[in-house]
Coordinates of N, CA, C and O in Angstrom, one line a residue:
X24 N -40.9 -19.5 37.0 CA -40.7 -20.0 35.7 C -39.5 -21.0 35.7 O -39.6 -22.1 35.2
X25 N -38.2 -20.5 36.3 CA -37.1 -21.1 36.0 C -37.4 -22.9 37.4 O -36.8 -23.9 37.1
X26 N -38.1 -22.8 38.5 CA -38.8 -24.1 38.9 C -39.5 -24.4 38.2 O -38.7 -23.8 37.4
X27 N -40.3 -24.8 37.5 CA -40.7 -24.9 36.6 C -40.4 -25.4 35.4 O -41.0 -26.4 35.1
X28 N -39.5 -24.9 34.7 CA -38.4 -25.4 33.8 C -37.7 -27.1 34.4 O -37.7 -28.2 33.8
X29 N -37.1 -26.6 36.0 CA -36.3 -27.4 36.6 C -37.2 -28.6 36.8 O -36.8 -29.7 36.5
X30 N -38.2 -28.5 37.2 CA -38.9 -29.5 37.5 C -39.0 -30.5 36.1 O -38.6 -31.7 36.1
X31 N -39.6 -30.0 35.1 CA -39.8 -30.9 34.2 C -39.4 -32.0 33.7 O -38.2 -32.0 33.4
X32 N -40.0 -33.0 33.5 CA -39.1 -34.6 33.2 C -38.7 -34.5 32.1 O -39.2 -34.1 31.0
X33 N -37.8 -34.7 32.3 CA -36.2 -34.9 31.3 C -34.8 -33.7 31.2 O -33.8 -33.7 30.5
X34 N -35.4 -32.7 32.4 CA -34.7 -31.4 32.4 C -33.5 -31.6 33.3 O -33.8 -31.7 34.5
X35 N -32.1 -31.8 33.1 CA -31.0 -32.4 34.3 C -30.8 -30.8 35.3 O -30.5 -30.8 36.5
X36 N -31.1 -29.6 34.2 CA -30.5 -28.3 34.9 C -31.1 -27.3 34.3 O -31.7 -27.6 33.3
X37 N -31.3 -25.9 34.7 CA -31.7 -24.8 34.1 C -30.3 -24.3 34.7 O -29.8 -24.3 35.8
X38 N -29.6 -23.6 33.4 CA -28.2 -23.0 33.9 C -29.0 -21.6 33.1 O -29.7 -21.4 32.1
X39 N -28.5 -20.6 34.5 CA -28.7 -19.2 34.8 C -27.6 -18.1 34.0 O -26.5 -18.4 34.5
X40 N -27.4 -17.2 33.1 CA -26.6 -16.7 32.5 C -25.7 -16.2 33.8 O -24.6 -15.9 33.5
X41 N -25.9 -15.9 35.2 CA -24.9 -15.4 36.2 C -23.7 -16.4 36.6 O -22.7 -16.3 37.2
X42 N -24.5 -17.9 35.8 CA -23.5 -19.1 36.1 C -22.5 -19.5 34.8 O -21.7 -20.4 34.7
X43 N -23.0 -18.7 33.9 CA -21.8 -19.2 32.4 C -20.5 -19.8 32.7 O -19.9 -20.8 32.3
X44 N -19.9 -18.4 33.6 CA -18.2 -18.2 33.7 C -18.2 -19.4 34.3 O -17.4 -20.0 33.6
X45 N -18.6 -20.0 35.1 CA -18.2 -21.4 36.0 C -18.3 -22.3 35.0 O -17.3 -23.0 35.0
X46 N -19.0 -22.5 34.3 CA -19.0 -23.4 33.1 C -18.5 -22.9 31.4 O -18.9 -23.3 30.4
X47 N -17.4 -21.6 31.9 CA -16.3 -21.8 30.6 C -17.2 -21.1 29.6 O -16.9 -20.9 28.4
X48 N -18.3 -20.7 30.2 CA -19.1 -20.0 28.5 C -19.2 -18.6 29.0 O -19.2 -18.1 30.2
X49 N -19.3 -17.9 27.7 CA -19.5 -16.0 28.1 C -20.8 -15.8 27.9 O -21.4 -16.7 27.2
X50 N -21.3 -15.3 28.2 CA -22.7 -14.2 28.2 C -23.0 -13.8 27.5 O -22.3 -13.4 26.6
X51 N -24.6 -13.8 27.5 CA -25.1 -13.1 26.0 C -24.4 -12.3 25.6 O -24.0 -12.2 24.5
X52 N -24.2 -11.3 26.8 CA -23.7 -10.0 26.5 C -22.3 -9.5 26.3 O -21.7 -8.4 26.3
X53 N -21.8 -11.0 26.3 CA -20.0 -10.8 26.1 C -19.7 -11.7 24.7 O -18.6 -12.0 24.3
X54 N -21.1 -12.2 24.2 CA -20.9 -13.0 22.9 C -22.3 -12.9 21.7 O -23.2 -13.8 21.9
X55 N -22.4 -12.4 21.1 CA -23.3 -12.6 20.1 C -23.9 -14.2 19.5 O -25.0 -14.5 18.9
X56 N -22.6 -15.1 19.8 CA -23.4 -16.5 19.3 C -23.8 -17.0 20.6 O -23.5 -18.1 20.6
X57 N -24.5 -16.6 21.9 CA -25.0 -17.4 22.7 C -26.0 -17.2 22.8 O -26.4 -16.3 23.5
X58 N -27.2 -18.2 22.1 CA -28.3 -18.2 22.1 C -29.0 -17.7 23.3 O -29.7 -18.6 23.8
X59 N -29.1 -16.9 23.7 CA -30.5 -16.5 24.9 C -29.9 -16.7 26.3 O -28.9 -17.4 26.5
X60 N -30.3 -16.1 27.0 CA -29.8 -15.8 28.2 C -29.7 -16.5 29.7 O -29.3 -16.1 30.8
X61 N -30.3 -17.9 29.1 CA -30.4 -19.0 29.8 C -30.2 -20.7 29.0 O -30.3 -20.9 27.8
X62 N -30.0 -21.8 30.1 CA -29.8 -23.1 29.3 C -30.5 -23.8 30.0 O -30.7 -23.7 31.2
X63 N -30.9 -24.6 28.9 CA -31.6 -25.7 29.7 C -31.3 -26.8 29.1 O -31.5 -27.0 27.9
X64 N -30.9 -27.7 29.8 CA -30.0 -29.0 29.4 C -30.3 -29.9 29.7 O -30.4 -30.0 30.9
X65 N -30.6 -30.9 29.2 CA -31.7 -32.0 29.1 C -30.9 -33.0 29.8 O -29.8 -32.7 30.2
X66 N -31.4 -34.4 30.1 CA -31.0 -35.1 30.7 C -29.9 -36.3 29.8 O -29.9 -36.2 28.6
X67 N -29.5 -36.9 30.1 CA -28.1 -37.4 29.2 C -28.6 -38.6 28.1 O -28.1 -38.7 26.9
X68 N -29.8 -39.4 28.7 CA -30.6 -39.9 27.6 C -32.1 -39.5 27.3 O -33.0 -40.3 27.5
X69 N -32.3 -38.2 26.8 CA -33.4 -37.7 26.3 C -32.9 -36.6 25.5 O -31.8 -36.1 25.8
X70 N -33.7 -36.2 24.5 CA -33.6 -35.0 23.3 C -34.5 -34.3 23.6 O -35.6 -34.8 23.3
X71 N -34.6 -33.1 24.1 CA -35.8 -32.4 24.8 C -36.1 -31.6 23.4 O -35.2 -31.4 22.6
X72 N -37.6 -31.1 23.3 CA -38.6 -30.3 22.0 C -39.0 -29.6 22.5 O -39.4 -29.6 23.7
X73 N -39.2 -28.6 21.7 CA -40.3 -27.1 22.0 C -41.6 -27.3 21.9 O -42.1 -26.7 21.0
X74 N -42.2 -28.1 22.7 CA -44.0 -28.8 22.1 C -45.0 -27.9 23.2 O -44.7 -27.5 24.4
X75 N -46.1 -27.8 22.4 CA -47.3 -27.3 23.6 C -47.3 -27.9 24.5 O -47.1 -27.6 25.7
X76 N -47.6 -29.2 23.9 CA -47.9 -30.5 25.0 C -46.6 -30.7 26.0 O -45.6 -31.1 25.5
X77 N -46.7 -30.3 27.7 CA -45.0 -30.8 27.9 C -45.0 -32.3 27.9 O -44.0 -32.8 28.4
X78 N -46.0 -33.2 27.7 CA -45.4 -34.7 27.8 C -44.9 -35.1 26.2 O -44.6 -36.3 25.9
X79 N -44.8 -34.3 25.5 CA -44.5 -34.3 23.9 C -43.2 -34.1 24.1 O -42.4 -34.9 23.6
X80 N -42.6 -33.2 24.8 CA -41.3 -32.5 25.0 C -40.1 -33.3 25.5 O -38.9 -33.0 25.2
X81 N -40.5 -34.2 26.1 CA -39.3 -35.4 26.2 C -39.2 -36.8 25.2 O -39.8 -37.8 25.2
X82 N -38.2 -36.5 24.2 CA -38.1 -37.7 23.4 C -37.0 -38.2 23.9 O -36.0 -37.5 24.2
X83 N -37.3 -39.9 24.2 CA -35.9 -40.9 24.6 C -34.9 -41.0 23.3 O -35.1 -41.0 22.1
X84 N -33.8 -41.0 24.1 CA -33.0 -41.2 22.6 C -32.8 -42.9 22.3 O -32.3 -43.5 23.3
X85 N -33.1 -43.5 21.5 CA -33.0 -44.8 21.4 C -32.1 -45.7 20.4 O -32.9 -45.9 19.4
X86 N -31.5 -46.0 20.3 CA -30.6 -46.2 21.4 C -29.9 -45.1 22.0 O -29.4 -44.4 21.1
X87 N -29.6 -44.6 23.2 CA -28.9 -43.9 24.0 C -27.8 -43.3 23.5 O -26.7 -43.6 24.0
X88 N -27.7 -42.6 22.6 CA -26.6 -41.7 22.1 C -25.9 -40.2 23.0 O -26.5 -39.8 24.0
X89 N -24.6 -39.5 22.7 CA -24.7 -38.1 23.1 C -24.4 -37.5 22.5 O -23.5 -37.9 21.7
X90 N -24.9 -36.1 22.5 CA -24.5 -35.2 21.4 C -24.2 -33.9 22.5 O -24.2 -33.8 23.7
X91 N -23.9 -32.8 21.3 CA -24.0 -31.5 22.0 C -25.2 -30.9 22.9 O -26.3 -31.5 22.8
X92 N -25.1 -30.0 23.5 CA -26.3 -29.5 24.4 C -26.2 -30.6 25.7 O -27.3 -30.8 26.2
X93 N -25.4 -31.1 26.2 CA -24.8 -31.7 27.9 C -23.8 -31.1 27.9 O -23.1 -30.6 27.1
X94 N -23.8 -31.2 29.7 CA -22.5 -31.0 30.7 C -21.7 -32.0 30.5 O -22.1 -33.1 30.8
X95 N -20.3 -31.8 30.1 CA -19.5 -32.7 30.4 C -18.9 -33.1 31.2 O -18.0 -33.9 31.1
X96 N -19.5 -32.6 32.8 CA -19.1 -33.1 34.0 C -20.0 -34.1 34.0 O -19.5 -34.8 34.9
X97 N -21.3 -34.9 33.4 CA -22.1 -35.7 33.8 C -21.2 -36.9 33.5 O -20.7 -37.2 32.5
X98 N -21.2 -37.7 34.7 CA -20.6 -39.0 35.2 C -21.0 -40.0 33.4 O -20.2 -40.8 32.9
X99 N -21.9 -39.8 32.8 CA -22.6 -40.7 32.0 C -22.1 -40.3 30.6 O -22.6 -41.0 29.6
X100 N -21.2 -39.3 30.5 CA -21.0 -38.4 28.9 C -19.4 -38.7 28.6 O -18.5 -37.9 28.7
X101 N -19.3 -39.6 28.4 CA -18.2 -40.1 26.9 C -18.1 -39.7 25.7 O -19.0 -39.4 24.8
X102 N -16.3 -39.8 25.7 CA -16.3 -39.3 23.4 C -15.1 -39.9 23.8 O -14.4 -39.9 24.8
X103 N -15.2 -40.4 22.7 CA -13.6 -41.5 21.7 C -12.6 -40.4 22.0 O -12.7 -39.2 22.0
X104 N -11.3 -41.5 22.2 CA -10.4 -40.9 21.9 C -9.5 -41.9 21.2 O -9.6 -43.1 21.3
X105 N -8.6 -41.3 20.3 CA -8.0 -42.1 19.4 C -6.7 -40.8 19.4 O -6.6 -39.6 19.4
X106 N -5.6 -42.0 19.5 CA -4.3 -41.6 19.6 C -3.9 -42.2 18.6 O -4.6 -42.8 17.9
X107 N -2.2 -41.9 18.2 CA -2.0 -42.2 17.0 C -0.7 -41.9 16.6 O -1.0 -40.7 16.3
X108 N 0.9 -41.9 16.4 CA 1.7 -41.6 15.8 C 3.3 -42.1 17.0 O 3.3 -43.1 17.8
X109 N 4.3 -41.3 16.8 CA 5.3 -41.0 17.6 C 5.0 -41.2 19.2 O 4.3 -40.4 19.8
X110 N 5.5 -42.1 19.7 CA 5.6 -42.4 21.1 C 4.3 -42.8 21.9 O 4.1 -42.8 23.1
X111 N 3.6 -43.2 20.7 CA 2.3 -43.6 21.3 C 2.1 -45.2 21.0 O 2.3 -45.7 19.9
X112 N 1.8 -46.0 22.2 CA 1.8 -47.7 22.0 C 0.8 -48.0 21.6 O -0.2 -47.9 22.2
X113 N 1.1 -48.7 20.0 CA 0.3 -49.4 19.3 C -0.7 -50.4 20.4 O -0.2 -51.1 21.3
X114 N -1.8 -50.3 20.1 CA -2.8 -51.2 20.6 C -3.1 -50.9 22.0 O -3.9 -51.7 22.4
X115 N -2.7 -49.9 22.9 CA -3.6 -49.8 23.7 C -4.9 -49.3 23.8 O -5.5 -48.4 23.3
X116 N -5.2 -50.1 24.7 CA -7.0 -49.8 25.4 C -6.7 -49.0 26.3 O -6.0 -49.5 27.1
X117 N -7.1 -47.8 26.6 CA -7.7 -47.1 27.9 C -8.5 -47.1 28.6 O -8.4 -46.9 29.8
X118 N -9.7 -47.4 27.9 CA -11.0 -47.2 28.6 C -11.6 -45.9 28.6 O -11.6 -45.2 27.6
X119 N -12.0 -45.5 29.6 CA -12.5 -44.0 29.9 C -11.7 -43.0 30.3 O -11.1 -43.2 31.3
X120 N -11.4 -41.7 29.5 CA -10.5 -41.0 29.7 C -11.2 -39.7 29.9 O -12.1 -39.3 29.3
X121 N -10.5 -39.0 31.2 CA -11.0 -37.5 31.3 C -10.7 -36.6 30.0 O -9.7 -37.0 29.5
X122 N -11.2 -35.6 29.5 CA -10.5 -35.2 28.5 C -9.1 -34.0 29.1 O -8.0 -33.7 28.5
X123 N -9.7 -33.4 30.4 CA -8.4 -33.3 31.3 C -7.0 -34.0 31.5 O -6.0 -33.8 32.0
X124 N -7.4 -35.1 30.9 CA -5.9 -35.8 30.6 C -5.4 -35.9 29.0 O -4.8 -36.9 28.7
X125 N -5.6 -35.0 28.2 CA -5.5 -35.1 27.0 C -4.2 -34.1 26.4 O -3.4 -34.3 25.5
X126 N -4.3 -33.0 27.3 CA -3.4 -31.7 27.3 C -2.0 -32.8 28.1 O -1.3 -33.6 27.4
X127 N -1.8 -32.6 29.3 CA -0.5 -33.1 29.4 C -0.1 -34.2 29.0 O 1.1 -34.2 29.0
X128 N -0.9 -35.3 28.6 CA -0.3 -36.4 27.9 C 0.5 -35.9 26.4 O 1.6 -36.2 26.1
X129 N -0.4 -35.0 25.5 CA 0.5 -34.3 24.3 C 1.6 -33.8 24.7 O 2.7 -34.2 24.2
X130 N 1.7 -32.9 25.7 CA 2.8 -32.1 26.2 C 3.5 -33.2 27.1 O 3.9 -32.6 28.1
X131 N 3.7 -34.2 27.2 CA 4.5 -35.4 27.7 C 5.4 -35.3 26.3 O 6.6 -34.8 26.2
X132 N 4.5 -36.1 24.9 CA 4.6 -36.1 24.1 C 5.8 -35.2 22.8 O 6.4 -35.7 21.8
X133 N 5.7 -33.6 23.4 CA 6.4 -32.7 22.5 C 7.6 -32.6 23.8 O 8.4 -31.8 23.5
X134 N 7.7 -33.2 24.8 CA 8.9 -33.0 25.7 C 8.5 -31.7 26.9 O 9.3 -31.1 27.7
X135 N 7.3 -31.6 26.8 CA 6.8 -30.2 27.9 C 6.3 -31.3 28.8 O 5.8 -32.4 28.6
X136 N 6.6 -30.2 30.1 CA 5.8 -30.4 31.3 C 4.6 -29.7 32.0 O 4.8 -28.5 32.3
X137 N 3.5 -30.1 32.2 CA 2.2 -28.9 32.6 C 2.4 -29.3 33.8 O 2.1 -30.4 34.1
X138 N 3.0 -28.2 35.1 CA 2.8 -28.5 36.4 C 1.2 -27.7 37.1 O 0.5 -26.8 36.7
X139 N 1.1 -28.8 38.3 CA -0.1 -27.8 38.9 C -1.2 -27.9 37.7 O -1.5 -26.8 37.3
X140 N -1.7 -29.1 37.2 CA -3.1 -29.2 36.1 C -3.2 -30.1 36.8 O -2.4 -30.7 37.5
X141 N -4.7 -30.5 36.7 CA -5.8 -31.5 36.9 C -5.7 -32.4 36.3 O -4.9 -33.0 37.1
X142 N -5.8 -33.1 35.5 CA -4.9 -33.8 34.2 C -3.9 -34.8 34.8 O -3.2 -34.4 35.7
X143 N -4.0 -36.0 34.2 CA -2.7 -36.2 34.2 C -2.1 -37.0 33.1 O -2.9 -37.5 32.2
X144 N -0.6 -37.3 32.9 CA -0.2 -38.1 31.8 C -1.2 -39.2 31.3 O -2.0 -39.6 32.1
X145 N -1.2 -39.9 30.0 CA -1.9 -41.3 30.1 C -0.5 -42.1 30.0 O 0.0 -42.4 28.9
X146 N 0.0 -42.3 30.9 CA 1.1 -43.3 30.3 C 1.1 -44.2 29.7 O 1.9 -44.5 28.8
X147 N -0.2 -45.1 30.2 CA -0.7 -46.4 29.6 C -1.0 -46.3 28.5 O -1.5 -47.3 28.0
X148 N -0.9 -45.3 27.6 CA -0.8 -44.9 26.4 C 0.2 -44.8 25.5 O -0.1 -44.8 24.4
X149 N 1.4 -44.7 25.8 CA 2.6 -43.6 25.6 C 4.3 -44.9 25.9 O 4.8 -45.5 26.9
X150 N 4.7 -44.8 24.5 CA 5.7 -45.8 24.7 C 6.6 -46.3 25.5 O 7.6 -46.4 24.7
X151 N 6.8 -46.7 26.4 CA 7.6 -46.6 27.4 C 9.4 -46.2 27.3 O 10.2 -46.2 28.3

């Protein structure tokens, strides 16, 4: 069943409830709001359906939006970020930001240092 699942067009993953903890989520059985005991996560531009028909089951998103229900390791999954106040330089552009760089740039910000993170400062953000 779970090949099966995997195979299907528009399917990027079937994530296994033994694989949660790697991806930061608990278990059915260590959380009452996790829907069901398995995921299946569509591909980054399609909105997958529960249809009889499985060629019904892939709808394109058009224009190409993202929403909840992706990995945010996928190379292709962006969200805004917007800075704003004390020690932050008016008008810069970043571009594409890990959200791993979001924690130590704040803690740049309140005068903390995060050593040993993944992450790093945005300076190109941050007043000189």
């Amino acid at each position: 069943m779970y090949q099966q699942a995997a195979a299907t067009t528009g399917v990027a993953r079937v994530v296994r409830s033994a694989e949660f903890h790697a991806l930061g989520i608990p278990t059915y059985d260590e959380s009452p709001f996790i829907a069901g005991h398995d995921l299946i996560i569509g591909e980054v531009d399609t909105f997958l359906a529960d249809a009889a028909n499985p060629s019904t089951a892939r709808v394109p998103l058009t224009p190409p939006r993202h929403e909840h229900g992706y990995l945010p390791t996928n190379p292709k999954m962006f969200t805004s970020l917007v800075l704003s106040g004390r020690g932050i330089r008016k008008g810069a552009t970043l571009g594409h930001v890990r959200s791993l760089d979001v924690a130590p740039t704040i803690a740049r910000l309140l005068g903390l240092e995060m050593k040993d993170v993944e992450g790093r400062v945005l300076t190109e953000a941050l007043v000189p």
